[in-house]
Amino acid sequence: MVRSAPKAPAQEGRLPRVIARRYEVTKEIARGGCAVVLEARDMRLGRLVAIKMPKPGMSDDSATERLTREARVAAGIHHPNVCTVTDAGWIDDRNPYLVMERLYGETLGAYVSRLGRLDADEAIEICLQTLSGLSASHALGVVHRDLKPDNIYLVHREGCAPIVKLLDFGLCRGTENTGNDELTLTRVGTVVGTPEYMAPEQASGYRTFDARIDVWAVGVVLYEILTGTRAFVAENVSAVLNAVLAKSLPSLRRLRPELPSELEQVLAKAMDRDPRRRFRSAVEMQAALLRVRAKLARTSSVVLRADHEENDPWVPEQELPTRLMAGGHGHRR
């Protein structure tokens, strides 16, 4: 992101009314631990956008670094399943801002909290789109590193399945394949991310990891949205990390016996504690989920056909002569 010359500092603790003489702030959309997301009107193009910036009054250098990193990385990922970044700059010498497309919908976390566990088709569709967005990120040598339901946004559409948008690349880092660790915020022995969705190699504090940590996180998300319960829950961060490293999860089919064994096998491979036995890439996990979805579709088709034949008295025209010759009247007995 190109840094512009410093401007007059924003008033302490107050949100700006106009940013960069172009974006007129209309309301606050969301607020997190270190950032706030605002709705604003782009006065040049006449459209609504979302602007992410550090919370007013915050002087945390790491929060500023996360936001500038997110601008730099997300702006380079051009994919329908990644929230588009359209502009970035500095409000003043310490406060960067990030302009994104304005999304309408809810996070996957809010969606599951509202509706409970999802059926297999919907859960698979959400994960397929998530993996598609991750594959674009991984192709650029960038690992998300903080994938979780609150960073998966569902853009609702009338009469269609939601579009998944990945949010918050502020904790991303370069993969080991790039040989570039310029994007990391970690130091040796420290842990960065959301503990419940960390891969074991993250939870152990190792710096050497690759895109398979995002594959693990997709597996954890898939387990959660299918069962309606978090995979790893404990009283404190240390206990959560210990659970990630050692806890045995209840079998998916014990909780959802109607689901196919192939789906449980996908989960087991995505969440293998040994990354060498995990799916090697987001694309590979996608292919496995597509096979499961195809089987579900075939099974559903057979069930629907059997139900139709059992309950529908209508007889196809080509069967009528045979039925009539046998003394029937064109209806099932």
Short mmCIF file of C-alpha atoms in Angstrom, two decimals:
data_model
loop_
_atom_site.label_atom_id
_atom_site.label_comp_id
_atom_site.label_asym_id
_atom_site.label_seq_id
_atom_site.Cartn_x
_atom_site.Cartn_y
_atom_site.Cartn_z
CA MET A 1 0.00 0.00 0.00
CA VAL A 2 1.40 3.42 -0.93
CA ARG A 3 1.65 5.69 2.05
CA SER A 4 0.49 9.24 1.47
CA ALA A 5 1.79 12.29 3.25
CA PRO A 6 0.50 12.61 6.84
CA LYS A 7 -2.62 14.70 7.32
CA ALA A 8 -3.97 16.42 10.38
CA PRO A 9 -4.69 13.79 13.05
CA ALA A 10 -8.28 12.68 13.59
CA GLN A 11 -9.88 13.90 16.78
CA GLU A 12 -9.08 11.50 19.63
CA GLY A 13 -11.82 8.93 20.22
CA ARG A 14 -14.02 10.25 17.40
CA LEU A 15 -14.88 8.64 14.09
CA PRO A 16 -14.19 10.80 11.03
CA ARG A 17 -17.15 12.13 9.08
CA VAL A 18 -15.33 12.23 5.75
CA ILE A 19 -12.28 10.18 4.79
CA ALA A 20 -9.82 11.26 2.09
CA ARG A 21 -12.30 13.91 0.91
CA ARG A 22 -14.10 11.10 -0.89
CA TYR A 23 -15.87 8.77 1.55
CA GLU A 24 -18.73 10.19 3.60
CA VAL A 25 -19.29 8.00 6.67
CA THR A 26 -22.96 7.08 7.16
CA LYS A 27 -22.87 4.61 10.07
CA GLU A 28 -20.86 2.04 11.98
CA ILE A 29 -21.34 -1.57 10.82
CA ALA A 30 -19.17 -3.57 13.21
CA ARG A 31 -16.53 -3.19 15.91
CA GLY A 32 -13.89 -5.69 16.97
CA GLY A 33 -11.00 -5.82 19.37
CA CYS A 34 -8.77 -3.44 17.44
CA ALA A 35 -10.72 -2.26 14.39
CA VAL A 36 -14.02 -0.71 13.40
CA VAL A 37 -15.91 -1.16 10.11
CA LEU A 38 -17.92 1.78 8.80
CA GLU A 39 -20.42 2.21 6.01
CA ALA A 40 -19.60 5.15 3.79
CA ARG A 41 -20.78 6.70 0.56
CA ASP A 42 -18.21 7.00 -2.18
CA MET A 43 -18.97 10.55 -3.29
CA ARG A 44 -17.03 10.09 -6.52
CA LEU A 45 -18.85 6.96 -7.73
CA GLY A 46 -22.12 7.33 -5.79
CA ARG A 47 -22.05 3.88 -4.17
CA LEU A 48 -21.84 2.49 -0.66
CA VAL A 49 -18.61 0.94 0.53
CA ALA A 50 -17.25 -0.48 3.78
CA ILE A 51 -14.24 1.12 5.42
CA LYS A 52 -12.10 -0.65 7.99
CA MET A 53 -9.84 1.37 10.27
CA PRO A 54 -8.28 1.10 13.75
CA LYS A 55 -10.62 1.92 16.61
CA PRO A 56 -10.46 5.62 17.46
CA GLY A 57 -7.88 6.36 20.13
CA MET A 58 -6.04 3.09 19.63
CA SER A 59 -2.27 3.44 19.48
CA ASP A 60 -1.41 -0.25 19.04
CA ASP A 61 1.30 -0.59 16.40
CA SER A 62 0.43 -4.24 15.81
CA ALA A 63 -3.18 -3.30 14.93
CA THR A 64 -1.90 -0.76 12.43
CA GLU A 65 0.47 -3.34 10.94
CA ARG A 66 -2.37 -5.87 10.64
CA LEU A 67 -4.55 -3.43 8.74
CA THR A 68 -1.82 -2.31 6.33
CA ARG A 69 -0.92 -5.95 5.77
CA GLU A 70 -4.56 -6.81 5.04
CA ALA A 71 -4.75 -4.00 2.50
CA ARG A 72 -1.59 -5.14 0.76
CA VAL A 73 -2.55 -8.82 0.61
CA ALA A 74 -6.32 -8.72 0.04
CA ALA A 75 -5.98 -6.15 -2.75
CA GLY A 76 -3.86 -8.65 -4.68
CA ILE A 77 -6.38 -11.52 -4.47
CA HIS A 78 -8.93 -11.23 -7.24
CA HIS A 79 -11.50 -13.92 -6.57
CA PRO A 80 -15.32 -13.96 -6.13
CA ASN A 81 -14.97 -15.63 -2.71
CA VAL A 82 -12.62 -13.02 -1.25
CA CYS A 83 -13.94 -9.63 -0.14
CA THR A 84 -12.71 -7.09 -2.70
CA VAL A 85 -10.45 -4.26 -1.57
CA THR A 86 -10.86 -1.16 -3.75
CA ASP A 87 -8.78 1.52 -2.02
CA ALA A 88 -6.52 2.18 0.96
CA GLY A 89 -4.71 5.09 2.53
CA TRP A 90 -3.98 6.99 5.72
CA ILE A 91 -6.37 9.17 7.69
CA ASP A 92 -3.38 10.59 9.54
CA ASP A 93 0.15 9.52 10.40
CA ARG A 94 -0.99 6.61 12.60
CA ASN A 95 -4.37 5.56 11.24
CA PRO A 96 -4.62 3.61 7.99
CA TYR A 97 -7.94 2.79 6.35
CA LEU A 98 -9.05 0.04 4.01
CA VAL A 99 -11.97 0.41 1.55
CA MET A 100 -13.87 -2.77 0.70
CA GLU A 101 -17.02 -3.78 -1.11
CA ARG A 102 -20.14 -3.32 1.02
CA LEU A 103 -21.52 -6.76 1.84
CA TYR A 104 -25.06 -7.58 2.93
CA GLY A 105 -25.67 -10.76 4.90
CA GLU A 106 -24.10 -12.27 8.00
CA THR A 107 -21.09 -14.23 9.15
CA LEU A 108 -21.20 -18.01 9.09
CA GLY A 109 -20.89 -17.88 12.88
CA ALA A 110 -24.04 -15.79 13.20
CA TYR A 111 -25.86 -17.96 10.65
CA VAL A 112 -25.15 -21.21 12.50
CA SER A 113 -25.96 -19.63 15.87
CA ARG A 114 -29.32 -18.59 14.45
CA LEU A 115 -30.24 -21.79 12.60
CA GLY A 116 -28.27 -24.54 14.32
CA ARG A 117 -26.42 -27.27 12.48
CA LEU A 118 -26.63 -27.29 8.69
CA ASP A 119 -27.57 -30.09 6.32
CA ALA A 120 -24.76 -31.76 4.41
CA ASP A 121 -25.47 -30.08 1.04
CA GLU A 122 -25.38 -26.57 2.47
CA ALA A 123 -22.33 -27.23 4.65
CA ILE A 124 -20.42 -28.70 1.71
CA GLU A 125 -21.35 -25.79 -0.56
CA ILE A 126 -20.08 -23.25 1.97
CA CYS A 127 -16.82 -25.14 2.41
CA LEU A 128 -16.33 -25.55 -1.35
CA GLN A 129 -16.57 -21.79 -1.83
CA THR A 130 -14.30 -21.17 1.16
CA LEU A 131 -11.70 -23.54 -0.26
CA SER A 132 -11.98 -21.84 -3.65
CA GLY A 133 -11.13 -18.47 -2.10
CA LEU A 134 -8.27 -20.02 -0.12
CA SER A 135 -6.84 -21.65 -3.23
CA ALA A 136 -6.54 -18.19 -4.82
CA SER A 137 -4.75 -16.92 -1.72
CA HIS A 138 -2.45 -19.94 -1.57
CA ALA A 139 -1.60 -19.54 -5.25
CA LEU A 140 -0.09 -16.16 -4.31
CA GLY A 141 1.90 -17.79 -1.51
CA VAL A 142 -0.32 -16.40 1.25
CA VAL A 143 -1.81 -18.46 4.11
CA HIS A 144 -4.85 -16.91 5.83
CA ARG A 145 -3.94 -18.31 9.27
CA ASP A 146 -7.10 -17.12 11.05
CA LEU A 147 -9.93 -18.88 9.23
CA LYS A 148 -13.05 -19.26 11.40
CA PRO A 149 -16.83 -18.85 11.07
CA ASP A 150 -16.63 -15.14 11.92
CA ASN A 151 -14.24 -14.58 9.00
CA ILE A 152 -16.50 -16.39 6.53
CA TYR A 153 -19.24 -14.02 5.38
CA LEU A 154 -22.43 -15.20 3.66
CA VAL A 155 -23.86 -12.75 1.15
CA HIS A 156 -27.52 -13.70 0.91
CA ARG A 157 -29.27 -13.68 -2.48
CA GLU A 158 -32.94 -14.12 -3.27
CA GLY A 159 -33.63 -17.60 -4.58
CA CYS A 160 -29.95 -18.63 -4.69
CA ALA A 161 -27.36 -20.10 -2.38
CA PRO A 162 -25.31 -17.47 -0.51
CA ILE A 163 -21.98 -16.31 -1.89
CA VAL A 164 -19.09 -16.89 0.51
CA LYS A 165 -16.66 -14.01 1.07
CA LEU A 166 -13.46 -14.50 3.06
CA LEU A 167 -12.61 -11.65 5.41
CA ASP A 168 -9.66 -10.49 7.50
CA PHE A 169 -6.30 -11.35 6.00
CA GLY A 170 -4.64 -9.33 8.75
CA LEU A 171 -2.88 -12.36 10.24
CA CYS A 172 -1.77 -13.84 6.94
CA ARG A 173 1.80 -14.83 6.23
CA GLY A 174 3.86 -16.13 3.36
CA THR A 175 4.06 -19.88 2.90
CA GLU A 176 7.33 -21.64 3.40
CA ASN A 177 7.37 -22.26 -0.35
CA THR A 178 7.90 -18.55 -1.01
CA GLY A 179 10.87 -18.28 1.29
CA ASN A 180 9.42 -14.93 2.32
CA ASP A 181 8.54 -14.44 5.97
CA GLU A 182 8.01 -10.71 5.63
CA LEU A 183 4.29 -11.20 6.23
CA THR A 184 4.47 -12.85 9.63
CA LEU A 185 3.66 -11.27 12.99
CA THR A 186 4.88 -14.25 15.01
CA ARG A 187 8.06 -14.69 16.95
CA VAL A 188 9.57 -18.00 17.98
CA GLY A 189 7.41 -19.66 20.63
CA THR A 190 4.41 -17.34 20.23
CA VAL A 191 0.95 -18.15 18.90
CA VAL A 192 -1.12 -15.89 16.64
CA GLY A 193 -4.69 -16.64 15.55
CA THR A 194 -7.90 -17.96 17.11
CA PRO A 195 -7.03 -20.99 19.31
CA GLU A 196 -10.18 -23.04 18.55
CA TYR A 197 -9.35 -23.14 14.82
CA MET A 198 -5.56 -23.46 14.94
CA ALA A 199 -3.81 -26.44 13.44
CA PRO A 200 -1.61 -28.39 15.87
CA GLU A 201 1.55 -26.99 14.28
CA GLN A 202 0.22 -23.47 14.95
CA ALA A 203 -0.85 -24.32 18.49
CA SER A 204 2.66 -25.60 19.19
CA GLY A 205 4.11 -22.21 18.27
CA TYR A 206 6.17 -23.46 15.33
CA ARG A 207 7.03 -21.01 12.57
CA THR A 208 7.32 -23.68 9.90
CA PHE A 209 3.92 -24.37 8.39
CA ASP A 210 2.16 -24.05 5.07
CA ALA A 211 -1.28 -23.88 3.47
CA ARG A 212 -2.34 -27.07 5.23
CA ILE A 213 -3.11 -25.05 8.37
CA ASP A 214 -5.97 -23.45 6.43
CA VAL A 215 -7.12 -26.92 5.34
CA TRP A 216 -7.24 -27.94 9.02
CA ALA A 217 -9.30 -24.84 9.84
CA VAL A 218 -11.82 -25.64 7.08
CA GLY A 219 -12.15 -29.11 8.59
CA VAL A 220 -12.83 -27.65 12.04
CA VAL A 221 -15.42 -25.27 10.55
CA LEU A 222 -17.07 -28.14 8.64
CA TYR A 223 -17.26 -30.25 11.81
CA GLU A 224 -18.82 -27.34 13.69
CA ILE A 225 -21.50 -26.46 11.14
CA LEU A 226 -22.47 -30.12 10.65
CA THR A 227 -22.70 -30.96 14.37
CA GLY A 228 -23.74 -27.59 15.78
CA THR A 229 -20.95 -27.79 18.38
CA ARG A 230 -17.40 -26.49 18.45
CA ALA A 231 -14.72 -29.10 18.05
CA PHE A 232 -12.41 -27.67 20.71
CA VAL A 233 -13.90 -25.94 23.75
CA ALA A 234 -12.21 -25.31 27.10
CA GLU A 235 -12.09 -22.82 29.96
CA ASN A 236 -8.97 -20.93 28.85
CA VAL A 237 -6.61 -20.52 25.92
CA SER A 238 -4.05 -22.95 27.28
CA ALA A 239 -6.69 -25.66 27.71
CA VAL A 240 -8.02 -25.03 24.19
CA LEU A 241 -4.53 -25.41 22.73
CA ASN A 242 -4.05 -28.65 24.68
CA ALA A 243 -7.36 -29.90 23.26
CA VAL A 244 -6.22 -29.04 19.72
CA LEU A 245 -3.06 -31.05 20.33
CA ALA A 246 -4.60 -34.10 22.01
CA LYS A 247 -8.40 -34.21 22.28
CA SER A 248 -10.29 -37.02 20.49
CA LEU A 249 -13.46 -35.74 18.85
CA PRO A 250 -16.79 -37.58 18.87
CA SER A 251 -17.33 -39.34 15.56
CA LEU A 252 -19.33 -37.32 13.03
CA ARG A 253 -21.59 -40.28 12.28
CA ARG A 254 -22.20 -40.86 15.97
CA LEU A 255 -23.63 -37.36 16.08
CA ARG A 256 -25.18 -37.44 12.58
CA PRO A 257 -25.70 -41.13 11.63
CA GLU A 258 -27.55 -40.18 8.44
CA LEU A 259 -24.42 -38.62 6.92
CA PRO A 260 -22.30 -40.73 4.55
CA SER A 261 -19.10 -42.35 5.79
CA GLU A 262 -17.21 -40.60 2.97
CA LEU A 263 -17.93 -37.23 4.58
CA GLU A 264 -16.51 -38.47 7.87
CA GLN A 265 -13.41 -39.63 5.98
CA VAL A 266 -12.96 -36.16 4.47
CA LEU A 267 -13.13 -34.62 7.94
CA ALA A 268 -10.67 -37.13 9.34
CA LYS A 269 -8.15 -36.32 6.61
CA ALA A 270 -8.61 -32.55 6.83
CA MET A 271 -8.14 -32.68 10.62
CA ASP A 272 -5.29 -35.18 10.78
CA ARG A 273 -2.85 -33.90 13.39
CA ASP A 274 0.04 -34.95 11.16
CA PRO A 275 0.07 -32.42 8.30
CA ARG A 276 1.81 -34.99 6.09
CA ARG A 277 -1.41 -37.05 6.11
CA ARG A 278 -3.70 -34.06 5.60
CA PHE A 279 -5.03 -32.87 2.25
CA ARG A 280 -2.04 -31.27 0.56
CA SER A 281 -4.02 -28.30 -0.70
CA ALA A 282 -7.38 -26.57 -0.69
CA VAL A 283 -7.97 -27.87 -4.21
CA GLU A 284 -7.43 -31.47 -3.09
CA MET A 285 -9.96 -31.10 -0.27
CA GLN A 286 -12.36 -29.48 -2.72
CA ALA A 287 -12.13 -32.51 -5.01
CA ALA A 288 -12.91 -34.85 -2.10
CA LEU A 289 -15.97 -32.80 -1.09
CA LEU A 290 -17.20 -32.70 -4.68
CA ARG A 291 -17.12 -36.51 -4.76
CA VAL A 292 -19.15 -36.63 -1.54
CA ARG A 293 -21.66 -34.15 -2.94
CA ALA A 294 -22.02 -36.20 -6.13
CA LYS A 295 -22.76 -39.31 -4.07
CA LEU A 296 -25.32 -37.43 -1.98
CA ALA A 297 -27.00 -36.24 -5.19
CA ARG A 298 -27.16 -39.78 -6.59
CA THR A 299 -28.57 -41.14 -3.33
CA SER A 300 -31.15 -38.35 -3.16
CA SER A 301 -32.18 -39.02 -6.77
CA VAL A 302 -32.73 -42.72 -6.08
CA VAL A 303 -34.79 -41.97 -2.97
CA LEU A 304 -36.93 -39.42 -4.80
CA ARG A 305 -37.52 -41.80 -7.70
CA ALA A 306 -38.54 -44.63 -5.38
CA ASP A 307 -40.86 -42.32 -3.46
CA HIS A 308 -42.40 -41.07 -6.68
CA GLU A 309 -43.05 -44.56 -7.99
CA GLU A 310 -44.56 -45.60 -4.68
CA ASN A 311 -46.96 -42.68 -4.34
CA ASP A 312 -47.77 -41.44 -7.83
CA PRO A 313 -50.59 -43.42 -9.56
CA TRP A 314 -49.76 -41.96 -12.94
CA VAL A 315 -48.41 -44.53 -15.43
CA PRO A 316 -46.09 -43.44 -18.28
CA GLU A 317 -47.84 -43.62 -21.67
CA GLN A 318 -45.48 -46.28 -23.03
CA GLU A 319 -46.55 -48.66 -20.23
CA LEU A 320 -50.29 -48.36 -20.90
CA PRO A 321 -50.64 -51.01 -23.65
CA THR A 322 -48.95 -53.64 -21.52
CA ARG A 323 -51.09 -52.79 -18.51
CA LEU A 324 -54.32 -52.83 -20.58
CA MET A 325 -53.49 -56.15 -22.22
CA ALA A 326 -53.00 -57.61 -18.77
CA GLY A 327 -56.45 -56.39 -17.81
CA GLY A 328 -55.24 -53.39 -15.85
CA HIS A 329 -56.67 -49.88 -16.02
CA GLY A 330 -53.51 -47.82 -16.18
CA HIS A 331 -53.11 -47.47 -12.41
CA ARG A 332 -50.92 -49.19 -9.81
CA ARG A 333 -52.77 -51.81 -7.78
#
